[in-house]
Amino acid sequence: MRVYDLILKKRNGRELTAMEIDYLINGYVDGKIPDYQMSALAMAIYFQGMTEQETLNLTNTMIDSGETISLEAIPGIKVDKHSTGGVGDTTTLVLAPLVASAGAPVAKLSGRGLGHTGGTLDKLESIPGFSTDMTVADLVDAVKNIGVAVAGQTGNLVPADKMLYALRDVTATVDSMPLIAGSIMSKKLAAGADALVLDVKAGDGAFLKSKEEAFELARTMVSIGKGAGKKTVALVTNMDQPLGRAVGNALEVKEAIMTLRGEGPADLQELSLFLGGWMLTLAGKCSEPDEGKTMLLEAIKNGAAVQKFKELIRSQHGNDAVVDDFAILPHVANQIKVKSLRAGYVQRIKAETIGIAAMTLGAGRDTKDSQIDPAVGIILEKKVGDRVKIGEALAVIHARDDAPPEVIEAVEEMILIAYKLHNEQTEKADLIYGTVD
Amino acid sequence: MRVYDLILKKRNGRELTAMEIDYLINGYVDGKIPDYQMSALAMAIYFQGMTEQETLNLTNTMIDSGETISLEAIPGIKVDKHSTGGVGDTTTLVLAPLVASAGAPVAKLSGRGLGHTGGTLDKLESIPGFSTDMTVADLVDAVKNIGVAVAGQTGNLVPADKMLYALRDVTATVDSMPLIAGSIMSKKLAAGADALVLDVKAGDGAFLKSKEEAFELARTMVSIGKGAGKKTVALVTNMDQPLGRAVGNALEVKEAIMTLRGEGPADLQELSLFLGGWMLTLAGKCSEPDEGKTMLLEAIKNGAAVQKFKELIRSQHGNDAVVDDFAILPHVANQIKVKSLRAGYVQRIKAETIGIAAMTLGAGRDTKDSQIDPAVGIILEKKVGDRVKIGEALAVIHARDDAPPEVIEAVEEMILIAYKLHNEQTEKADLIYGTVD
């Protein structure tokens, strides 16, 4: 077998066998295949795609490149949830305690934020004392005790993906459907879940701008999940505006707590209930998602959901008093209203621009080594469909007192650009475009 | 400017500007752009192509990456000829003295053979004493004195092409039309010719198998040549069988001399006259190719052509007695007839297979460091259209006495496979498919 011939084969649109994919991925991880051949192959895959079988084989080979986690010691069906990443997406913070409070075990491995999208670990760590630094044994114990835990990535999971992703990132080969699907699914499957609920975001703030691409990715990932013998469901959801109102770490924790009390933004609650309904269904706790939603609404109503969040915080060494006293969360006094320069109806809020604005304030990382500031961020006062008068606040910037005026000005400018206003009310797009199962 | 953005731009099918192409090629040559980004870009170019303007800009940037040769000291219009490489293609050996004998200066830089195609330098060096090791000043002097010289590549011409080609060769990105055209034309234009006649081979023995691809390459190269301000003509010619009868270094020198005497194979003479007619036309020695052909036929008839070859050999320190006494050329006694196992008419002779058979005997290099044997090779006794009886010789193998029997057997086998016989006579394809000017 020669790498050259395999690049040529894929370039010419032919299907690589499982053995050929093994040879390529293992050779790359072992350092026998150089970057310049792998990047040429990645570009050929970008243009020629991969069949379902190839994508499944790629995923399996990537999983086998490193360690895998076993959650077998936890009784019951462990359902994981994954989002392709959005702006202000606080669903994991809501879902982990909410679904656990309805009786399904949640053993969640999460990541940190990079660029304009936030990360669950960063958000949770804005709670004083909260630690996500756990071994797999800690994670299993915590879930056995209280039904829920959220940990940082542990062990050497899918090293092939780390290497490939770093290469794709500098060779314009990231947005290849089979490579995205293989990357996400290899990490999820290596993390030991029995079933998966995937939230594929479509729209300006998301990785995939078009609905069609989002559905294609959803189908590809569901096909891989099922091919690997796991129950898998994907929702395609709207990212034409940030989810909820808060963008920023502590601000999103506060919003999550509000949502667990039934007092959160409508869109965040709707999406959380939809995803959670599916999680309970796949976990065998109900027969279909609507029944699951009813269970979740009951947990919100009777206080079980917020109580479970307290338990989660305590279990991971955080100060659970934050749930009742938001003043304990990092916060800033410097709050600047961004006022609308015109009147109209909000038609769209460019989520990517809002994400970059929040990053500029210090809420996100622009490189892997950046420090984040948990207190800062943006609260959206107006969302799609809302009527706005001239001079009314579109959003509120939460900034450090010592933030340079030119930074505040730049953030204001970005927020004004992000809001698209129309003279007339336009029809609001659905939050959930569809389900692939 | 970021390499990433330029890869993305090309991947998405957009045109790169001259400045962007400069940045990419110069960055690559300077070692600032790594191989893995360049190979991804090359694969993107393979799929998305390049516009005429991009291909011209690429060619110009590649030329500027190294030294260029000036032939200005030689009076008159210097016309170069280039072939995309075939098997048994002895035209340069014929054309250099033939065109010079008709009054046009020929300053030829040639290459060595690699793989199944031969190289002009290797062929000429089979003449005892003949040297192709010349400086540019030597070359200019020789052409001023006798009107013709053939030298090896001198100086650091187009280093960008050397680097890019080596990378393309291992990443399945060689057969991209704009990259092929840019590679060939940058080298030709850097070599200082005023006008170019290109011979683009199509068929089994050639780089491009299909006529359509050959015409596309011809058009691309002519467009580059004209864009660079040089008169450029390309012929697309048939490589469905080796050109002439001889494949092997000294064997081809002998065939070239025969052709200069008007006693060579019909197809080699026809193509030489056609290419030479164009060379004389572009050199301003006649008004159109047919007139040039008549001049060349006259030079053959009156002995000027063969006389010019003698002068060329003497000028480059070779023994010009070879022209009258072929026994002075390296030769072998071990000549084995390859007899046909069936009767019929020759429909096709796979030139690539014949080229590999000759290489197996030692006539060509399989790696850059292989030594070649000037004496060995193959003489084709039958060509396309010829009638063959059972047991009649298709070809004669010229091998060393100590060639292992298994090598001879393998070569015989290859020759038998290369010949496609039909029961009935089929129409013979044209030698010259067309002209792009």
mmCIF file of C-alpha atoms in Angstrom, chain A residues 100-371:
data_model
loop_
_atom_site.group_PDB
_atom_site.id
_atom_site.type_symbol
_atom_site.label_atom_id
_atom_site.label_comp_id
_atom_site.label_asym_id
_atom_site.label_seq_id
_atom_site.Cartn_x
_atom_site.Cartn_y
_atom_site.Cartn_z
ATOM 1 C CA ALA A 100 -30.616 14.071 35.988
ATOM 2 C CA SER A 101 -33.453 15.426 38.139
ATOM 3 C CA ALA A 102 -35.889 13.500 35.910
ATOM 4 C CA GLY A 103 -34.039 10.251 36.648
ATOM 5 C CA ALA A 104 -31.566 9.686 33.774
ATOM 6 C CA PRO A 105 -27.836 9.526 34.594
ATOM 7 C CA VAL A 106 -25.764 12.314 33.017
ATOM 8 C CA ALA A 107 -21.984 11.795 32.765
ATOM 9 C CA LYS A 108 -20.855 14.722 30.702
ATOM 10 C CA LEU A 109 -17.391 15.393 29.282
ATOM 11 C CA SER A 110 -17.177 18.974 28.108
ATOM 12 C CA GLY A 111 -14.738 21.311 26.430
ATOM 13 C CA ARG A 112 -13.536 24.859 26.729
ATOM 14 C CA GLY A 113 -14.530 27.735 24.483
ATOM 15 C CA LEU A 114 -12.453 28.929 21.563
ATOM 16 C CA GLY A 115 -13.114 31.859 19.272
ATOM 17 C CA HIS A 116 -16.644 33.239 19.300
ATOM 18 C CA THR A 117 -18.307 30.231 20.944
ATOM 19 C CA GLY A 118 -18.281 29.604 24.681
ATOM 20 C CA GLY A 119 -17.406 26.409 26.520
ATOM 21 C CA THR A 120 -19.342 24.634 29.254
ATOM 22 C CA LEU A 121 -16.269 24.169 31.472
ATOM 23 C CA ASP A 122 -15.466 27.891 31.424
ATOM 24 C CA LYS A 123 -19.044 28.726 32.309
ATOM 25 C CA LEU A 124 -19.236 26.290 35.242
ATOM 26 C CA GLU A 125 -15.847 27.381 36.561
ATOM 27 C CA SER A 126 -17.202 30.903 36.996
ATOM 28 C CA ILE A 127 -19.018 29.436 40.037
ATOM 29 C CA PRO A 128 -16.608 30.004 42.954
ATOM 30 C CA GLY A 129 -14.818 26.752 43.836
ATOM 31 C CA PHE A 130 -16.335 24.696 41.015
ATOM 32 C CA SER A 131 -13.885 22.141 39.657
ATOM 33 C CA THR A 132 -14.180 20.149 36.426
ATOM 34 C CA ASP A 133 -10.838 18.466 36.925
ATOM 35 C CA MET A 134 -11.854 14.848 37.520
ATOM 36 C CA THR A 135 -10.578 11.392 36.685
ATOM 37 C CA VAL A 136 -12.905 8.931 34.987
ATOM 38 C CA ALA A 137 -13.263 7.140 38.353
ATOM 39 C CA ASP A 138 -14.311 10.449 40.002
ATOM 40 C CA LEU A 139 -16.835 11.016 37.224
ATOM 41 C CA VAL A 140 -18.322 7.544 37.595
ATOM 42 C CA ASP A 141 -18.518 7.902 41.388
ATOM 43 C CA ALA A 142 -20.174 11.312 41.175
ATOM 44 C CA VAL A 143 -22.819 10.081 38.724
ATOM 45 C CA LYS A 144 -23.464 7.030 40.898
ATOM 46 C CA ASN A 145 -23.937 9.296 43.932
ATOM 47 C CA ILE A 146 -26.038 12.154 42.613
ATOM 48 C CA GLY A 147 -26.860 11.186 39.029
ATOM 49 C CA VAL A 148 -24.810 13.906 37.324
ATOM 50 C CA ALA A 149 -21.247 15.154 36.764
ATOM 51 C CA VAL A 150 -19.558 17.471 34.272
ATOM 52 C CA ALA A 151 -15.844 16.891 33.712
ATOM 53 C CA GLY A 152 -13.118 18.239 31.470
ATOM 54 C CA GLN A 153 -11.686 15.994 28.765
ATOM 55 C CA THR A 154 -9.673 13.314 30.488
ATOM 56 C CA GLY A 155 -7.146 10.829 29.115
ATOM 57 C CA ASN A 156 -5.743 10.689 25.615
ATOM 58 C CA LEU A 157 -8.998 10.404 23.674
ATOM 59 C CA VAL A 158 -8.765 10.303 19.862
ATOM 60 C CA PRO A 159 -5.226 11.666 19.317
ATOM 61 C CA ALA A 160 -5.756 11.163 15.555
ATOM 62 C CA ASP A 161 -8.461 13.808 15.675
ATOM 63 C CA LYS A 162 -6.252 16.296 17.508
ATOM 64 C CA MET A 163 -3.532 15.911 14.869
ATOM 65 C CA LEU A 164 -5.897 15.932 11.909
ATOM 66 C CA TYR A 165 -7.873 18.875 13.198
ATOM 67 C CA ALA A 166 -4.732 20.954 13.735
ATOM 68 C CA LEU A 167 -3.708 20.210 10.141
ATOM 69 C CA ARG A 168 -7.182 20.870 8.671
ATOM 70 C CA ASP A 169 -7.319 24.138 10.588
ATOM 71 C CA VAL A 170 -4.365 25.575 8.623
ATOM 72 C CA THR A 171 -5.142 24.027 5.218
ATOM 73 C CA ALA A 172 -8.747 25.166 4.660
ATOM 74 C CA THR A 173 -10.094 21.626 4.998
ATOM 75 C CA VAL A 174 -12.137 22.011 8.183
ATOM 76 C CA ASP A 175 -15.569 22.293 6.569
ATOM 77 C CA SER A 176 -15.693 18.859 4.972
ATOM 78 C CA MET A 177 -18.862 17.058 6.031
ATOM 79 C CA PRO A 178 -17.367 13.564 6.581
ATOM 80 C CA LEU A 179 -14.323 15.000 8.375
ATOM 81 C CA ILE A 180 -16.491 17.128 10.687
ATOM 82 C CA ALA A 181 -18.796 14.195 11.381
ATOM 83 C CA GLY A 182 -15.872 11.814 11.994
ATOM 84 C CA SER A 183 -14.203 14.304 14.308
ATOM 85 C CA ILE A 184 -17.287 14.917 16.458
ATOM 86 C CA MET A 185 -18.504 11.334 16.538
ATOM 87 C CA SER A 186 -15.115 9.784 17.294
ATOM 88 C CA LYS A 187 -14.818 11.964 20.395
ATOM 89 C CA LYS A 188 -18.384 11.288 21.524
ATOM 90 C CA LEU A 189 -18.135 7.545 20.982
ATOM 91 C CA ALA A 190 -14.740 7.351 22.689
ATOM 92 C CA ALA A 191 -16.319 9.072 25.697
ATOM 93 C CA GLY A 192 -18.433 5.999 26.421
ATOM 94 C CA ALA A 193 -22.075 7.117 26.046
ATOM 95 C CA ASP A 194 -24.740 4.524 25.240
ATOM 96 C CA ALA A 195 -26.850 6.952 23.212
ATOM 97 C CA LEU A 196 -26.444 10.406 21.717
ATOM 98 C CA VAL A 197 -28.615 13.464 21.192
ATOM 99 C CA LEU A 198 -26.959 15.876 18.769
ATOM 100 C CA ASP A 199 -27.838 19.526 18.335
ATOM 101 C CA VAL A 200 -26.671 20.696 14.915
ATOM 102 C CA LYS A 201 -26.804 24.481 14.709
ATOM 103 C CA ALA A 202 -27.524 26.215 11.405
ATOM 104 C CA GLY A 203 -27.206 29.901 10.734
ATOM 105 C CA ASP A 204 -24.896 32.829 11.001
ATOM 106 C CA GLY A 205 -23.615 32.099 14.514
ATOM 107 C CA ALA A 206 -22.969 28.452 13.766
ATOM 108 C CA PHE A 207 -20.248 26.485 12.099
ATOM 109 C CA LEU A 208 -22.623 25.663 9.250
ATOM 110 C CA LYS A 209 -24.398 28.626 7.722
ATOM 111 C CA SER A 210 -27.055 26.779 5.714
ATOM 112 C CA LYS A 211 -29.906 24.565 6.854
ATOM 113 C CA GLU A 212 -29.160 22.091 4.067
ATOM 114 C CA GLU A 213 -25.579 21.595 5.230
ATOM 115 C CA ALA A 214 -26.759 21.234 8.819
ATOM 116 C CA PHE A 215 -29.202 18.493 7.811
ATOM 117 C CA GLU A 216 -26.447 16.762 5.839
ATOM 118 C CA LEU A 217 -24.151 16.808 8.861
ATOM 119 C CA ALA A 218 -27.018 15.597 11.066
ATOM 120 C CA ARG A 219 -27.722 12.668 8.736
ATOM 121 C CA THR A 220 -24.018 11.801 8.490
ATOM 122 C CA MET A 221 -23.565 11.791 12.259
ATOM 123 C CA VAL A 222 -26.729 9.780 12.903
ATOM 124 C CA SER A 223 -25.551 7.255 10.335
ATOM 125 C CA ILE A 224 -22.180 6.945 12.104
ATOM 126 C CA GLY A 225 -23.829 6.634 15.532
ATOM 127 C CA LYS A 226 -26.158 3.907 14.345
ATOM 128 C CA GLY A 227 -23.302 2.232 12.467
ATOM 129 C CA ALA A 228 -21.446 2.111 15.782
ATOM 130 C CA GLY A 229 -24.487 0.490 17.407
ATOM 131 C CA LYS A 230 -25.634 3.517 19.458
ATOM 132 C CA LYS A 231 -29.105 5.065 19.480
ATOM 133 C CA THR A 232 -28.548 8.488 17.924
ATOM 134 C CA VAL A 233 -30.869 11.411 17.261
ATOM 135 C CA ALA A 234 -29.943 14.793 15.783
ATOM 136 C CA LEU A 235 -31.912 18.032 15.908
ATOM 137 C CA VAL A 236 -31.179 20.803 13.463
ATOM 138 C CA THR A 237 -31.721 24.116 15.234
ATOM 139 C CA ASN A 238 -31.721 27.797 14.427
ATOM 140 C CA MET A 239 -28.684 29.948 15.194
ATOM 141 C CA ASP A 240 -29.938 33.089 13.434
ATOM 142 C CA GLN A 241 -29.638 34.796 16.802
ATOM 143 C CA PRO A 242 -27.819 33.887 20.013
ATOM 144 C CA LEU A 243 -29.704 31.430 22.208
ATOM 145 C CA GLY A 244 -31.165 33.051 25.332
ATOM 146 C CA ARG A 245 -30.175 36.558 26.356
ATOM 147 C CA ALA A 246 -26.839 36.096 28.091
ATOM 148 C CA VAL A 247 -23.443 35.788 26.349
ATOM 149 C CA GLY A 248 -20.596 35.462 28.853
ATOM 150 C CA ASN A 249 -19.665 32.918 31.456
ATOM 151 C CA ALA A 250 -21.173 33.945 34.821
ATOM 152 C CA LEU A 251 -24.018 35.679 32.969
ATOM 153 C CA GLU A 252 -24.907 32.354 31.351
ATOM 154 C CA VAL A 253 -24.725 30.483 34.670
ATOM 155 C CA LYS A 254 -27.257 32.939 36.056
ATOM 156 C CA GLU A 255 -29.453 32.432 32.985
ATOM 157 C CA ALA A 256 -29.205 28.652 33.361
ATOM 158 C CA ILE A 257 -30.347 28.876 36.990
ATOM 159 C CA MET A 258 -33.260 31.103 35.931
ATOM 160 C CA THR A 259 -34.186 28.511 33.301
ATOM 161 C CA LEU A 260 -34.040 25.678 35.846
ATOM 162 C CA ARG A 261 -36.539 27.724 37.869
ATOM 163 C CA GLY A 262 -38.819 28.198 34.855
ATOM 164 C CA GLU A 263 -37.885 31.870 34.590
ATOM 165 C CA GLY A 264 -35.411 31.720 31.702
ATOM 166 C CA PRO A 265 -35.694 33.020 28.145
ATOM 167 C CA ALA A 266 -38.340 31.263 26.070
ATOM 168 C CA ASP A 267 -35.985 29.990 23.343
ATOM 169 C CA LEU A 268 -33.451 28.539 25.785
ATOM 170 C CA GLN A 269 -36.239 26.761 27.668
ATOM 171 C CA GLU A 270 -37.848 25.470 24.479
ATOM 172 C CA LEU A 271 -34.601 24.010 23.119
ATOM 173 C CA SER A 272 -33.618 22.565 26.515
ATOM 174 C CA LEU A 273 -36.973 20.797 26.840
ATOM 175 C CA PHE A 274 -36.767 19.465 23.287
ATOM 176 C CA LEU A 275 -33.240 18.103 23.707
ATOM 177 C CA GLY A 276 -33.991 16.862 27.227
ATOM 178 C CA GLY A 277 -37.177 15.138 26.039
ATOM 179 C CA TRP A 278 -35.117 13.177 23.537
ATOM 180 C CA MET A 279 -32.453 12.394 26.147
ATOM 181 C CA LEU A 280 -35.054 10.911 28.480
ATOM 182 C CA THR A 281 -36.564 8.955 25.591
ATOM 183 C CA LEU A 282 -33.229 7.424 24.561
ATOM 184 C CA ALA A 283 -32.471 6.743 28.253
ATOM 185 C CA GLY A 284 -35.674 4.689 28.378
ATOM 186 C CA LYS A 285 -37.324 6.945 30.954
ATOM 187 C CA CYS A 286 -40.310 7.697 28.725
ATOM 188 C CA SER A 287 -41.735 6.449 25.458
ATOM 189 C CA GLU A 288 -41.488 9.617 23.395
ATOM 190 C CA PRO A 289 -40.020 13.151 23.634
ATOM 191 C CA ASP A 290 -43.276 14.953 24.491
ATOM 192 C CA GLU A 291 -43.717 12.725 27.514
ATOM 193 C CA GLY A 292 -40.131 13.575 28.472
ATOM 194 C CA LYS A 293 -40.866 17.295 28.181
ATOM 195 C CA THR A 294 -43.755 16.936 30.594
ATOM 196 C CA MET A 295 -41.446 15.174 33.077
ATOM 197 C CA LEU A 296 -38.880 17.970 32.718
ATOM 198 C CA LEU A 297 -41.471 20.715 33.180
ATOM 199 C CA GLU A 298 -42.622 18.954 36.356
ATOM 200 C CA ALA A 299 -38.985 18.855 37.656
ATOM 201 C CA ILE A 300 -38.705 22.584 36.982
ATOM 202 C CA LYS A 301 -42.032 23.275 38.682
ATOM 203 C CA ASN A 302 -41.449 21.192 41.815
ATOM 204 C CA GLY A 303 -37.910 22.529 42.346
ATOM 205 C CA ALA A 304 -36.139 19.202 41.658
ATOM 206 C CA ALA A 305 -34.208 20.712 38.733
ATOM 207 C CA VAL A 306 -32.690 23.625 40.619
ATOM 208 C CA GLN A 307 -32.088 21.329 43.611
ATOM 209 C CA LYS A 308 -30.100 18.971 41.343
ATOM 210 C CA PHE A 309 -27.977 21.869 40.138
ATOM 211 C CA LYS A 310 -27.154 22.667 43.786
ATOM 212 C CA GLU A 311 -26.129 19.048 44.303
ATOM 213 C CA LEU A 312 -23.956 19.143 41.172
ATOM 214 C CA ILE A 313 -22.210 22.321 42.349
ATOM 215 C CA ARG A 314 -21.589 20.873 45.840
ATOM 216 C CA SER A 315 -20.398 17.568 44.403
ATOM 217 C CA GLN A 316 -17.804 19.432 42.350
ATOM 218 C CA HIS A 317 -16.625 21.647 45.244
ATOM 219 C CA GLY A 318 -18.485 24.779 44.184
ATOM 220 C CA ASN A 319 -20.384 27.235 46.367
ATOM 221 C CA ASP A 320 -24.037 26.224 45.864
ATOM 222 C CA ALA A 321 -25.294 29.421 47.475
ATOM 223 C CA VAL A 322 -24.940 31.033 44.025
ATOM 224 C CA VAL A 323 -28.226 29.410 43.094
ATOM 225 C CA ASP A 324 -30.043 31.633 45.561
ATOM 226 C CA ASP A 325 -27.677 34.608 45.518
ATOM 227 C CA PHE A 326 -26.352 35.686 42.136
ATOM 228 C CA ALA A 327 -24.172 38.328 43.823
ATOM 229 C CA ILE A 328 -21.769 35.494 44.681
ATOM 230 C CA LEU A 329 -21.055 35.022 40.948
ATOM 231 C CA PRO A 330 -18.307 37.182 39.418
ATOM 232 C CA HIS A 331 -19.920 40.370 38.159
ATOM 233 C CA VAL A 332 -19.041 43.880 37.059
ATOM 234 C CA ALA A 333 -20.547 47.243 37.940
ATOM 235 C CA ASN A 334 -19.673 48.795 34.580
ATOM 236 C CA GLN A 335 -22.830 48.189 32.532
ATOM 237 C CA ILE A 336 -23.268 50.150 29.314
ATOM 238 C CA LYS A 337 -26.521 50.266 27.379
ATOM 239 C CA VAL A 338 -26.201 49.995 23.604
ATOM 240 C CA LYS A 339 -28.990 52.161 22.243
ATOM 241 C CA SER A 340 -30.664 51.686 18.913
ATOM 242 C CA LEU A 341 -30.036 54.392 16.326
ATOM 243 C CA ARG A 342 -33.275 53.611 14.552
ATOM 244 C CA ALA A 343 -36.738 52.170 15.137
ATOM 245 C CA GLY A 344 -38.068 48.917 13.771
ATOM 246 C CA TYR A 345 -38.445 45.206 14.403
ATOM 247 C CA VAL A 346 -35.472 42.948 15.081
ATOM 248 C CA GLN A 347 -35.183 40.625 12.127
ATOM 249 C CA ARG A 348 -31.880 38.925 12.872
ATOM 250 C CA ILE A 349 -28.997 39.189 15.380
ATOM 251 C CA LYS A 350 -25.718 38.062 13.860
ATOM 252 C CA ALA A 351 -24.684 35.604 16.520
ATOM 253 C CA GLU A 352 -21.085 35.354 15.331
ATOM 254 C CA THR A 353 -20.666 39.129 15.690
ATOM 255 C CA ILE A 354 -22.163 39.057 19.203
ATOM 256 C CA GLY A 355 -19.809 36.175 20.045
ATOM 257 C CA ILE A 356 -16.798 38.135 18.802
ATOM 258 C CA ALA A 357 -17.982 41.216 20.741
ATOM 259 C CA ALA A 358 -18.160 39.142 23.950
ATOM 260 C CA MET A 359 -14.716 37.688 23.206
ATOM 261 C CA THR A 360 -13.374 41.216 22.759
ATOM 262 C CA LEU A 361 -14.606 42.050 26.264
ATOM 263 C CA GLY A 362 -12.666 39.076 27.601
ATOM 264 C CA ALA A 363 -15.474 36.502 27.849
ATOM 265 C CA GLY A 364 -13.825 34.190 25.310
ATOM 266 C CA ARG A 365 -10.444 33.056 24.075
ATOM 267 C CA ASP A 366 -8.947 34.157 20.810
ATOM 268 C CA THR A 367 -6.069 31.705 21.230
ATOM 269 C CA LYS A 368 -5.856 28.514 23.289
ATOM 270 C CA ASP A 369 -3.711 30.254 25.900
ATOM 271 C CA SER A 370 -5.884 33.351 26.423
ATOM 272 C CA GLN A 371 -7.239 33.930 29.949
#
